[in-house]
Coordinates of C-alpha atoms and ligand atoms in Angstrom, one line a residue:
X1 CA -123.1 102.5 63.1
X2 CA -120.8 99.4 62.3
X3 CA -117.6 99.5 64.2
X4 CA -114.4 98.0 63.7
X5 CA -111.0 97.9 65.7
X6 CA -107.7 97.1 64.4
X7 CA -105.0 96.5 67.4
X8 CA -101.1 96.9 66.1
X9 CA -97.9 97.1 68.4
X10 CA -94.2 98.3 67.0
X11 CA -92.9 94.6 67.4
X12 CA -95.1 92.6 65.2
X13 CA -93.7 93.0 61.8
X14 CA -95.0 91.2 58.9
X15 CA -91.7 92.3 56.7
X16 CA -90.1 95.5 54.9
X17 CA -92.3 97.2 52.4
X18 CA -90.2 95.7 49.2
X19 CA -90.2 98.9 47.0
X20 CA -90.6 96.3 44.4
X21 CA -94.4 96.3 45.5
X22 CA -95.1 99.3 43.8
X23 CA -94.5 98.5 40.0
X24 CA -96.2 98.9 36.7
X25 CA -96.6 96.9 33.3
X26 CA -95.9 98.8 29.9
X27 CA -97.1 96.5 26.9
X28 CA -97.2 96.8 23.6
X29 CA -101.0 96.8 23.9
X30 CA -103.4 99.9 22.5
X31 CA -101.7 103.4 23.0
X32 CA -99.5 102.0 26.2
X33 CA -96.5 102.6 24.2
X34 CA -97.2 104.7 20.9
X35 CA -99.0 108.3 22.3
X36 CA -98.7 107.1 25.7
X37 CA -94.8 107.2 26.4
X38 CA -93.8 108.1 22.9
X39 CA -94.9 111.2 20.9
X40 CA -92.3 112.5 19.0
X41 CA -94.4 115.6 18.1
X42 CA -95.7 115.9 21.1
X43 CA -95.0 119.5 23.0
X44 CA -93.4 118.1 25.5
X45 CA -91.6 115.2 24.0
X46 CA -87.6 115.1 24.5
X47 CA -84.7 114.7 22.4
X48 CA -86.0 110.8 23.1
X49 CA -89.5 111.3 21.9
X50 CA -90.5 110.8 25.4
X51 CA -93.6 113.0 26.3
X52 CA -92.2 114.9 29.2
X53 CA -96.1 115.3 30.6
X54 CA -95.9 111.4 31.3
X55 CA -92.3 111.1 32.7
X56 CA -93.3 113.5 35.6
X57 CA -96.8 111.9 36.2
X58 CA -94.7 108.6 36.5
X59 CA -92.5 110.2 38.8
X60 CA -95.6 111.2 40.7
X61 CA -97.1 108.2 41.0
X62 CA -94.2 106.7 42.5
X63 CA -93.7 103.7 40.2
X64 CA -90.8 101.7 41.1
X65 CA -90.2 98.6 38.7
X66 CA -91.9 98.2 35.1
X67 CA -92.4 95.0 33.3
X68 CA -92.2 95.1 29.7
X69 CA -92.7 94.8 27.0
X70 CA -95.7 92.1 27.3
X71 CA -98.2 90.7 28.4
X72 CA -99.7 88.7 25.6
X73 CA -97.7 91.0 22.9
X74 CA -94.4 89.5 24.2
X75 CA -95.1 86.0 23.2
X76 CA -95.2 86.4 19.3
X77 CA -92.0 89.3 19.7
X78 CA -88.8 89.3 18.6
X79 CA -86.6 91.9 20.2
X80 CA -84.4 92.0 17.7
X81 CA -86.7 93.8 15.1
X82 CA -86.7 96.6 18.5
X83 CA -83.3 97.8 18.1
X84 CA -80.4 99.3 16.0
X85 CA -81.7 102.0 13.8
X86 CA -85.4 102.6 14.0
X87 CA -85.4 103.3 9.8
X88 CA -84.0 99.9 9.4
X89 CA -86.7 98.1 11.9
X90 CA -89.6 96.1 10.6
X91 CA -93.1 96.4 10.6
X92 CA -94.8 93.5 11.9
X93 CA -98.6 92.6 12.7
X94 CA -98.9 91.9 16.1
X95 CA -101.5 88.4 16.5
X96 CA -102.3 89.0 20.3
X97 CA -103.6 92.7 20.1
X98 CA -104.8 92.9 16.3
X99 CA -102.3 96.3 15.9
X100 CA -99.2 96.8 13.4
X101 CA -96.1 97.6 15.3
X102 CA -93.7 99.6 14.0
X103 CA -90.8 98.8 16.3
X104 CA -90.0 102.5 16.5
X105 CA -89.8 101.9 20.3
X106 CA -87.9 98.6 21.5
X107 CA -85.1 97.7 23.9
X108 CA -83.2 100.8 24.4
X109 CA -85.6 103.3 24.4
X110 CA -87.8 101.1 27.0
X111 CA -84.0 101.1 28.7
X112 CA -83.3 105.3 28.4
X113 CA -87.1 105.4 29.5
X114 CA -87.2 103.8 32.5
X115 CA -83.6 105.9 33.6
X116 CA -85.2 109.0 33.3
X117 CA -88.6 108.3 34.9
X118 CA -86.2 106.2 37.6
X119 CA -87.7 103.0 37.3
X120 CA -86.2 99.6 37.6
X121 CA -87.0 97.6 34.7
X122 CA -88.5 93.9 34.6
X123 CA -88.0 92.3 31.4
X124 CA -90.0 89.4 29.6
X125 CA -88.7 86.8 27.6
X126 CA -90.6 85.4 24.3
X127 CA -91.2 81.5 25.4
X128 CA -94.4 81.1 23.0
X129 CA -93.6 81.4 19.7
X130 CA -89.6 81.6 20.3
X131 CA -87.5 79.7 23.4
X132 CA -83.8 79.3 25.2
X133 CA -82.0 80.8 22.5
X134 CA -83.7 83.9 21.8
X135 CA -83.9 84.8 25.6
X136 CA -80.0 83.9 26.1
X137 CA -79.3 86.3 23.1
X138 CA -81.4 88.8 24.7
X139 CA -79.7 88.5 28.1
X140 CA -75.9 88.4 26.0
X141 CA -76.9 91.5 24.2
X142 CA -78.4 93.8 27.4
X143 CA -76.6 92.5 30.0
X144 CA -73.3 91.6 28.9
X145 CA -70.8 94.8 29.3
X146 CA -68.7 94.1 25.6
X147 CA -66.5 92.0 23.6
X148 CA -69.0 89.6 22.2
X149 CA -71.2 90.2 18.9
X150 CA -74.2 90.6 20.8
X151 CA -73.0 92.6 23.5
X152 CA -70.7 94.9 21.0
X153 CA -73.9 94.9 19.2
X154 CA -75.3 97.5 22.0
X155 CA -72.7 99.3 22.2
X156 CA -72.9 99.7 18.5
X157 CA -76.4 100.5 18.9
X158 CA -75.8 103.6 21.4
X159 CA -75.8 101.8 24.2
X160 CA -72.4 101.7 25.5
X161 CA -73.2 100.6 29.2
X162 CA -75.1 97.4 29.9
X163 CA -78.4 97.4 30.9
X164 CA -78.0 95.4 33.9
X165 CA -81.2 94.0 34.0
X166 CA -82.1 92.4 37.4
X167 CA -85.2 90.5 37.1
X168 CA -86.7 88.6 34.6
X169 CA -90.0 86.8 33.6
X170 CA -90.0 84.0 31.9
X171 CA -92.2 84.1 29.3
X172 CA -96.5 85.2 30.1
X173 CA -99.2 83.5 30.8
X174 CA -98.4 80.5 29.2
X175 CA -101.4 78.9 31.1
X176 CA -104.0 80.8 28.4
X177 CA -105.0 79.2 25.6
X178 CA -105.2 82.7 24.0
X179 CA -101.5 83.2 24.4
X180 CA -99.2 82.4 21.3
X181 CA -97.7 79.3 21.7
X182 CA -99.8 78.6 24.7
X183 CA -98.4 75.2 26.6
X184 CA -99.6 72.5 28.5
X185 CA -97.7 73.1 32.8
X186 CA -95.3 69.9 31.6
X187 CA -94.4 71.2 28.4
X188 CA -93.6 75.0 29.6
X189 CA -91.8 74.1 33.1
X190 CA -89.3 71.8 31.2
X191 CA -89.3 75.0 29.0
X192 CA -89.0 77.1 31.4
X193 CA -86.6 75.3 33.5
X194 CA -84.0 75.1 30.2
X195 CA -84.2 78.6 29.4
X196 CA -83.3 79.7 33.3
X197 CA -80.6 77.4 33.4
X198 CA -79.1 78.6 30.2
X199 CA -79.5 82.1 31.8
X200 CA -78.1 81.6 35.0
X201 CA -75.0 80.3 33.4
X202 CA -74.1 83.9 31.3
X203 CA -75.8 85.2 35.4
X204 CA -76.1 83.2 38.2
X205 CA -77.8 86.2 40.7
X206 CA -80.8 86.5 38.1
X207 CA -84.0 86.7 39.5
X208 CA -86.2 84.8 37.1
X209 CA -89.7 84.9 37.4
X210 CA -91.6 81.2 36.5
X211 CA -95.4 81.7 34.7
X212 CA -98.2 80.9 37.4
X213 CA -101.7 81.5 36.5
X214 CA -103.8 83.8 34.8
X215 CA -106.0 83.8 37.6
X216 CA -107.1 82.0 40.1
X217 CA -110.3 80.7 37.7
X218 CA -108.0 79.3 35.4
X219 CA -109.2 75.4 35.7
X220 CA -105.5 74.7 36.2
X221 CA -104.6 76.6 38.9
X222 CA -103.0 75.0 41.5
X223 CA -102.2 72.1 39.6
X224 CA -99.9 74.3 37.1
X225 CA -98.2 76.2 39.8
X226 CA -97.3 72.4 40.9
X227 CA -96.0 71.3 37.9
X228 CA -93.8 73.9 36.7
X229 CA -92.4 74.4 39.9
X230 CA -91.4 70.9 40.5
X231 CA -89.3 71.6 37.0
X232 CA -88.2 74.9 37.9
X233 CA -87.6 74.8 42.3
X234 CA -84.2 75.4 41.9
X235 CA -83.7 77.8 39.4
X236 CA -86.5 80.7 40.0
X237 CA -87.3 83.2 42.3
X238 CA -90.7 83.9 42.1
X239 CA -93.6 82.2 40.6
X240 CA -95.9 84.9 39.1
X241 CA -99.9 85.8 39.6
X242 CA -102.2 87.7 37.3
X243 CA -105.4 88.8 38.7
X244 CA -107.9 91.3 37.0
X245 CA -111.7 92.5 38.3
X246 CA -114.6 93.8 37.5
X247 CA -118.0 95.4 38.5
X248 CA -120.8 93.3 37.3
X249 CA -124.3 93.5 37.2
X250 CA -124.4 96.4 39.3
X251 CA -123.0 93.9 42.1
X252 CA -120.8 96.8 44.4
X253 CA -120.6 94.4 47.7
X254 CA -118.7 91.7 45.5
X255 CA -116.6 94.3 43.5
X256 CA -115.3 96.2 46.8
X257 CA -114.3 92.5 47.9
X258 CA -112.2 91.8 45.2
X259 CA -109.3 91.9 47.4
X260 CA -110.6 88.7 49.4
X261 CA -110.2 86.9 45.7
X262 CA -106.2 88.2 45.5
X263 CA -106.0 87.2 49.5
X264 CA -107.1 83.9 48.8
X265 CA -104.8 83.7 45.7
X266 CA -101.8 84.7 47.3
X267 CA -102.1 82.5 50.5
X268 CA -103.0 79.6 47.8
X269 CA -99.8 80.3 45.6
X270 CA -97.3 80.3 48.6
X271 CA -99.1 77.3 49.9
X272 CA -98.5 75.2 46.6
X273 CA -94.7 76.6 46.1
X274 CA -94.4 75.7 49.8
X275 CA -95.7 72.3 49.7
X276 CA -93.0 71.5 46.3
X277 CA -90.5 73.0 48.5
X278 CA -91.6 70.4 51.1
X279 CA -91.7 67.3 48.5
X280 CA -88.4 68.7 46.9
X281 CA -86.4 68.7 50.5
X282 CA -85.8 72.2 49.5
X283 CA -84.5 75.3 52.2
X284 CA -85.6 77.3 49.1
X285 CA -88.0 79.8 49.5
X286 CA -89.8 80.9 46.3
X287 CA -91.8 83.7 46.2
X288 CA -94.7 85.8 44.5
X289 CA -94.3 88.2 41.5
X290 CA -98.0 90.0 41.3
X291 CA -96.6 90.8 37.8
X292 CA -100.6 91.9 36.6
X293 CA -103.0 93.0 38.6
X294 CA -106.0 95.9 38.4
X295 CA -109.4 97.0 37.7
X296 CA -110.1 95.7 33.7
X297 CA -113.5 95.8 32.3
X298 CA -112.9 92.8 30.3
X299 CA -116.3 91.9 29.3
X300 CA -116.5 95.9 27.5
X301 CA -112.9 94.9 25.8
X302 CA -114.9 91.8 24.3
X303 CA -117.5 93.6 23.1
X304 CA -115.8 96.4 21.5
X305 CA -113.4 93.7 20.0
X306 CA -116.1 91.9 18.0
X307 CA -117.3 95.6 16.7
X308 CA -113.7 96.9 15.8
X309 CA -113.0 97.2 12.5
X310 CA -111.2 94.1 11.3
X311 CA -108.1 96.1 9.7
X312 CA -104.8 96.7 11.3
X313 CA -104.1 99.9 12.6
X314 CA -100.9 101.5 14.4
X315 CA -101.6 101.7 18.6
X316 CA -105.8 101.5 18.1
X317 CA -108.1 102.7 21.4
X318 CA -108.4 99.1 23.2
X319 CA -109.2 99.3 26.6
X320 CA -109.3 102.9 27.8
X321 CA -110.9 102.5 31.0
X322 CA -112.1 105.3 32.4
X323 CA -111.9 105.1 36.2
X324 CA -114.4 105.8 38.7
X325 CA -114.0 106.4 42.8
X326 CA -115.7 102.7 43.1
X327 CA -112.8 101.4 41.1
X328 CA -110.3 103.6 43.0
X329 CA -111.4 101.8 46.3
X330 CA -110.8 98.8 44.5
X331 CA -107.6 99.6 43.9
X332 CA -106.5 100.8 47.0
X333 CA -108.1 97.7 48.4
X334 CA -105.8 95.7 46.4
X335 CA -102.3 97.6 47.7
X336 CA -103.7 97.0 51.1
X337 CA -103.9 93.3 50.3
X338 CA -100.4 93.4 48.1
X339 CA -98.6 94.9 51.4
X340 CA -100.1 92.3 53.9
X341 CA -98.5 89.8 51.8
X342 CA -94.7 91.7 51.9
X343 CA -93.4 88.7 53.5
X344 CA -93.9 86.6 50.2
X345 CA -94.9 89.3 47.7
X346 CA -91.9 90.3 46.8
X347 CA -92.7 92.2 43.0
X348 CA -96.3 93.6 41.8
X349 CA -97.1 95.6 38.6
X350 CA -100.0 97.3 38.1
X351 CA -101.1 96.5 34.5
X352 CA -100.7 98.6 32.8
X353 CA -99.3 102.2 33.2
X354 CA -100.7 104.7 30.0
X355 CA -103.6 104.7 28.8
X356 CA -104.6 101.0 28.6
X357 CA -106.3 100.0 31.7
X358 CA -104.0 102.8 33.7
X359 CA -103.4 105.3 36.1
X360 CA -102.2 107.8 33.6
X361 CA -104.4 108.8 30.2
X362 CA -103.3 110.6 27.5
X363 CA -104.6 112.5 24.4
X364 CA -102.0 112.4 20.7
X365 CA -101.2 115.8 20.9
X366 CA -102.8 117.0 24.0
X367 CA -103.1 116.5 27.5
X368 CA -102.0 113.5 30.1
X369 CA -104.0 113.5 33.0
X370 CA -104.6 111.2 36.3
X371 CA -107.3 108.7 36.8
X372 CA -109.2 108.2 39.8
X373 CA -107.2 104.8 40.7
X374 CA -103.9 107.2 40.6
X375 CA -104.4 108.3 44.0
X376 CA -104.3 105.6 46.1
X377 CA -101.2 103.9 44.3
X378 CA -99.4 107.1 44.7
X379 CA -100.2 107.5 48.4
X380 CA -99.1 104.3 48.9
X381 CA -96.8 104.0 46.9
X382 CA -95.2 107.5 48.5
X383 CA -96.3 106.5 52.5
X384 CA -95.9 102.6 52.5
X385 CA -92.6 103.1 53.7
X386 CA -90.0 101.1 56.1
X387 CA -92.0 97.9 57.9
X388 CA -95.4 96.0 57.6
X389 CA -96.8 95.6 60.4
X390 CA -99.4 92.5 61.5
X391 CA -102.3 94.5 61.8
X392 CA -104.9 92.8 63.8
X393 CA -108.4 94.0 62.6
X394 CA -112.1 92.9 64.4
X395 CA -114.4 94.0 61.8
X396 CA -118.2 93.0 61.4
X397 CA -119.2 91.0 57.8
X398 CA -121.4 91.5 55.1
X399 CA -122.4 89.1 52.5
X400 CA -121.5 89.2 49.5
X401 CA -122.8 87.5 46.0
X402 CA -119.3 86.5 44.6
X403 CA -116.8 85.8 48.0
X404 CA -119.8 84.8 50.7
X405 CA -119.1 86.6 54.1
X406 CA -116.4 88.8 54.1
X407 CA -114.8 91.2 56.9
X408 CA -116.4 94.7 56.1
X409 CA -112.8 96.6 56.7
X410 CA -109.6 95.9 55.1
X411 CA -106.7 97.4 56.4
X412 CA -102.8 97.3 56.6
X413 CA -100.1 99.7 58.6
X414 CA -96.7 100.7 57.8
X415 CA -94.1 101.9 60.1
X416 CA -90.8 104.0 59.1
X417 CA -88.8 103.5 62.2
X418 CA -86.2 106.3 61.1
X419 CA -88.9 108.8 59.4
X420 CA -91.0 108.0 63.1
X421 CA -93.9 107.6 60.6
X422 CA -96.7 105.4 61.5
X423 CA -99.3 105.2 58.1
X424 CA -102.2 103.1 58.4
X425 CA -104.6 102.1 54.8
X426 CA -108.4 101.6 55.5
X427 CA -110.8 100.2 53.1
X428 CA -114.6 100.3 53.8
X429 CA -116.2 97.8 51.5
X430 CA -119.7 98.3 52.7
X431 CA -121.4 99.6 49.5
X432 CA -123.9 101.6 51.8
X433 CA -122.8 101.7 55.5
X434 CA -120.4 104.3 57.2
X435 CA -118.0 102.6 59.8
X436 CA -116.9 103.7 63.0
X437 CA -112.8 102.7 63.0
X438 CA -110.9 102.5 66.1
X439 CA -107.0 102.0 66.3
X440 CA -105.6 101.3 69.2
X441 CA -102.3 103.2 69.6
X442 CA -101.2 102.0 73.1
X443 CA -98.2 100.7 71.8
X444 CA -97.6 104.3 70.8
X445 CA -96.2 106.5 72.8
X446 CA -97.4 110.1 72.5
X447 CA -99.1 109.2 68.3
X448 CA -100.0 112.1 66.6
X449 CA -101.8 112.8 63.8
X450 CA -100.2 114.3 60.5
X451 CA -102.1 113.8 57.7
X452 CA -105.3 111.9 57.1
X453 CA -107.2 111.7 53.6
X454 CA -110.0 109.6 52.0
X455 CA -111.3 108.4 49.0
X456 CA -115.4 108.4 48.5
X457 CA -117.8 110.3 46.8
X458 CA -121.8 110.0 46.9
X459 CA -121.3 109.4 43.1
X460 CA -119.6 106.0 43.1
X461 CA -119.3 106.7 39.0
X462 CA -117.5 110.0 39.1
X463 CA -114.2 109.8 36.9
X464 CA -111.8 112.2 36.3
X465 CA -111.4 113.1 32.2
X466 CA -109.6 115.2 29.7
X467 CA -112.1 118.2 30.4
X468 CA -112.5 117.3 34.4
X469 CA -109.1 116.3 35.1
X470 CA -109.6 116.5 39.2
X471 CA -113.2 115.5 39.7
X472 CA -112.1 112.8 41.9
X473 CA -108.9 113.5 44.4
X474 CA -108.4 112.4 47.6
X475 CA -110.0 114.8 50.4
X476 CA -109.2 115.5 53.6
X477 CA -110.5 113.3 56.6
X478 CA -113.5 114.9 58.4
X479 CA -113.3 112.8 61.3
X480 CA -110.0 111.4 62.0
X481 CA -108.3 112.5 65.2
X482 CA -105.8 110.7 68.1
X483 CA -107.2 110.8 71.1
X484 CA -106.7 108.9 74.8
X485 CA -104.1 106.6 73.2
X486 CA -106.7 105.7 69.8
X487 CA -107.2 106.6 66.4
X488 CA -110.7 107.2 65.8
X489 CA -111.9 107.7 62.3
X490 CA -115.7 107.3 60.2
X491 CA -115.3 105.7 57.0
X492 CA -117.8 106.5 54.3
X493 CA -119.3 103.7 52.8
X494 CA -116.7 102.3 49.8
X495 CA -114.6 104.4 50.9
X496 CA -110.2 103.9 51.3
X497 CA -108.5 106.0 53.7
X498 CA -105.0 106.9 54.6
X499 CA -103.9 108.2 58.1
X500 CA -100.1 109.7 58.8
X501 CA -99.3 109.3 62.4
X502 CA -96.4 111.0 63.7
X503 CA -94.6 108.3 66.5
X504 CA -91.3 107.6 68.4
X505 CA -89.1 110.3 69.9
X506 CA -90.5 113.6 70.1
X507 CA -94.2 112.6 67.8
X508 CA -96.6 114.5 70.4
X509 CA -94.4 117.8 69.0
X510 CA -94.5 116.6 65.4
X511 CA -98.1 116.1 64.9
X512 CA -100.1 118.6 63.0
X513 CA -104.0 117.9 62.2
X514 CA -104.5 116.9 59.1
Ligands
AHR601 O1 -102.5 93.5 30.7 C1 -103.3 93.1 29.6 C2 -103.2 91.7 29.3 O2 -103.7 90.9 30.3 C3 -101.8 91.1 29.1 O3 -101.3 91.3 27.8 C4 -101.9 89.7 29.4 O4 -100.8 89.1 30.0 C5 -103.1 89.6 30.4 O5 -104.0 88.7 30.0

């Protein structure tokens, strides 16, 4: 059997889990929005027309920050049409998703929303078809508490309190030439640059989040990362990174080492923001905002687009993924990678969060249910708590058709010094080989296993539906177990795994196999 060891020790810390890590995207894309959050008629909807089913899966899933309201939708929007009395809004066609929007849900309900599912929200800023004056507007009326017309505007509007919006993005994907108002790196960092430093003087603590690439194929990556920053050094925060993937051709090696593509991305993003820091004479350190990332089956969306019938409809099906355990794997692979980087990943949203490429499905009028790639964010998401730690992994490789040689295990560890919890994530990304995975705990003291569970099936495709709602859940480990100062554990093949170990004072009593 392949064998791999990781080695980790209490004192090597990579950084604190930034709860940021852990967010999600809500768009105005598909059924995201309209019978995904909001279902008037729903059963469970609330006095909000929130579906009450989705507000306690969110909770569930552990969701910490949501960016809204785009994603591609956000660059032809005007907020304005999104608030004040929802009779009164307009009806607009939306270019980037083919879809009539009725505005029945903008601003303040995205605002009440996130309160009650306990979410931070991330906000976007229109800077394709609209610019510096639309976004200040948008800052005056959330943020500002009263006594201006935009701000007494909200309050007139049933929002008394300010928002108090923390972080913002400025603008999305502005490298695509599918995005409205899509701009060359020169024209959107002077753009970009303006517009955050008209916000920073209503808010000087903003954290504003500058477009980076669409992914790390775009042929300008790297050079636009380069460009805006050297406009915007001084005035951002982050610098953001979208990054979706896909099985193809049947090719599982490649797809289970999607994460060595987002590894590679994020060392190559902090080493371009670094190197402008460098030529800038900057102390500054700017950091990455993983504002989209997931499993998308892109090439089925651009099918089914070219077969959808050309008129305009209210929230149409578009991109209902349904996920299966390979895809779960995937995207625990991805958190593990997301959490090695906590020292200059500082934000990440999943995208999205209902029913368009998401955890959480729903059906109008029925049920809401969770998707395979649920699990692993919400055990993560839940566990990942306190510290990363530098996990030092030997691991054999395998080849692969898209990455070349790549370790075979992934893996990161946690530690919560005051909940003397020790979680470690594993990912085998062997398509058909079982590994043999050692920790060595002798840095531990007296470890102890709590809880172990894992992610595989001998039916890579299984998916959880509307009928089958728990075909895939996390199971508990066979073959975990601590013993003579190491964890010892058999990963399936394509398989993610999460151990609980009980450590500091008093862990040998604690413990209780899992
Ligand atoms: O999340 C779906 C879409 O993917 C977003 O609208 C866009 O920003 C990205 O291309």
């Amino acid at each position: 059997m392949l064998s791999a060891r990781a080695t980790i020790h209490p004192a090597f810390v990579v950084a604190s889990v930034n709860r940021r890590l852990f967010g999600s995207f809500v768009e105005h894309m598909g059924r995201c929005v309209y019978t995904g959050l909001h279902e008037p008629d729903h059963p469970s909807a609330d006095d909000d027309g929130f579906r009450g089913d989705v507000l306690d899966l969110v909770r569930e899933l552990g969701v910490t920050t949501v960016r809204y309201p785009g994603g591609n939708f956000v660059s032809g929007y005007r907020w304005e049409d999104g608030v004040g009395p929802v009779q009164d809004r307009p009806t607009r066609l939306d270019p980037a998703w083919r879809s009539v929007e009725t505005n029945a849900f903008g601003l303040n309900e995205f605002i009440r929303w996130a309160r009650k599912a306990g979410v931070e929200p991330m906000m976007a800023v229109n800077l394709g078809t609209r610019g510096l004056q639309e976004a200040v507007d948008l800052l005056e009326y959330a943020n500002h508490p009263g006594g201006s017309t935009l701000s007494d505007l909200r309050v007139a509007h049933g929002a008394p309190e300010p928002h108090d919006i923390r972080i913002w993005c400025l603008g999305n994907e502005m490298d695509g030439p599918w995005q409205l108002g899509h701009k060359t790196a020169t024209e959107y960092g002077r753009l970009a640059a303006e517009t955050a430093r008209a916000m920073r003087q209503l808010d000087p603590d903003l954290e504003l989040v500058a477009c980076g690439s669409s992914g790390r194929d775009m042929p300008t990556f790297g050079a636009w990362e380069a460009t805006v920053l050297e406009h915007t050094y001084d005035l951002v925060t982050h610098v953001s990174a979208h990054a979706y993937y896909q099985l193809r051709d049947g090719d599982h090696a490649s797809f289970l080492a999607s994460a060595v593509d987002m590894d590679r991305f994020i060392d190559q993003v902090v080493a371009t923001a670094d190197h402008l820091g460098a030529r800038l004479g900057s102390d500054r350190r700017i950091d990455v905002s993983f504002d989209e990332w997931n499993v998308w089956y892109l090439d089925e969306l651009q099918a089914a687009e070219a077969d959808r019938p050309r008129d305009w409809q209210v929230a149409p099906r578009i991109s209902e993924d349904d996920y299966t355990v390979l895809d779960a794997v995937v995207v625990g692979s991805l958190l593990v990678t997301l959490l090695r980087h906590a020292d200059r990943v500082t934000a990440a949203s999943q995208a999205q969060l209902v029913n368009t490429i998401a955890p959480i499905r729903t059906e109008p009028g029925g049920p809401a249910w969770r998707q395979a790639t649920f699990h692993p964010f919400a055990l993560t998401a839940r566990n990942a708590v306190g510290t990363v730690l530098d996990l030092r992994l030997a691991a054999p490789t395998t080849v692969t058709g898209r990455y070349g040689e790549v370790p075979v295990v992934d893996a990161a560890a946690t530690h919560d010094e005051d909940g003397n919890r020790l979680v470690l994530f594993v990912v085998n990304r062997h398509p058909s080989e079982p590994v043999s995975f050692t920790t060595d705990l002798s840095g531990w003291d007296g470890a102890s296993l709590v809880e172990a569970v894992v992610l595989a099936d001998d039916d890579l495709t299984a998916a959880n539906t509307r009928d089958r709602p728990d075909r895939v859940v996390p199971r508990r480990h066979p073959s975990a177990a601590v013993a003579d100062g190491e964890l010892v554990a058999a990963l399936p093949p394509a398989s993610w795994s999460m151990v609980v170990l009980a450590v500091g004072p008093g862990a040998a009593d604690h413990g209780a196999a899992g």
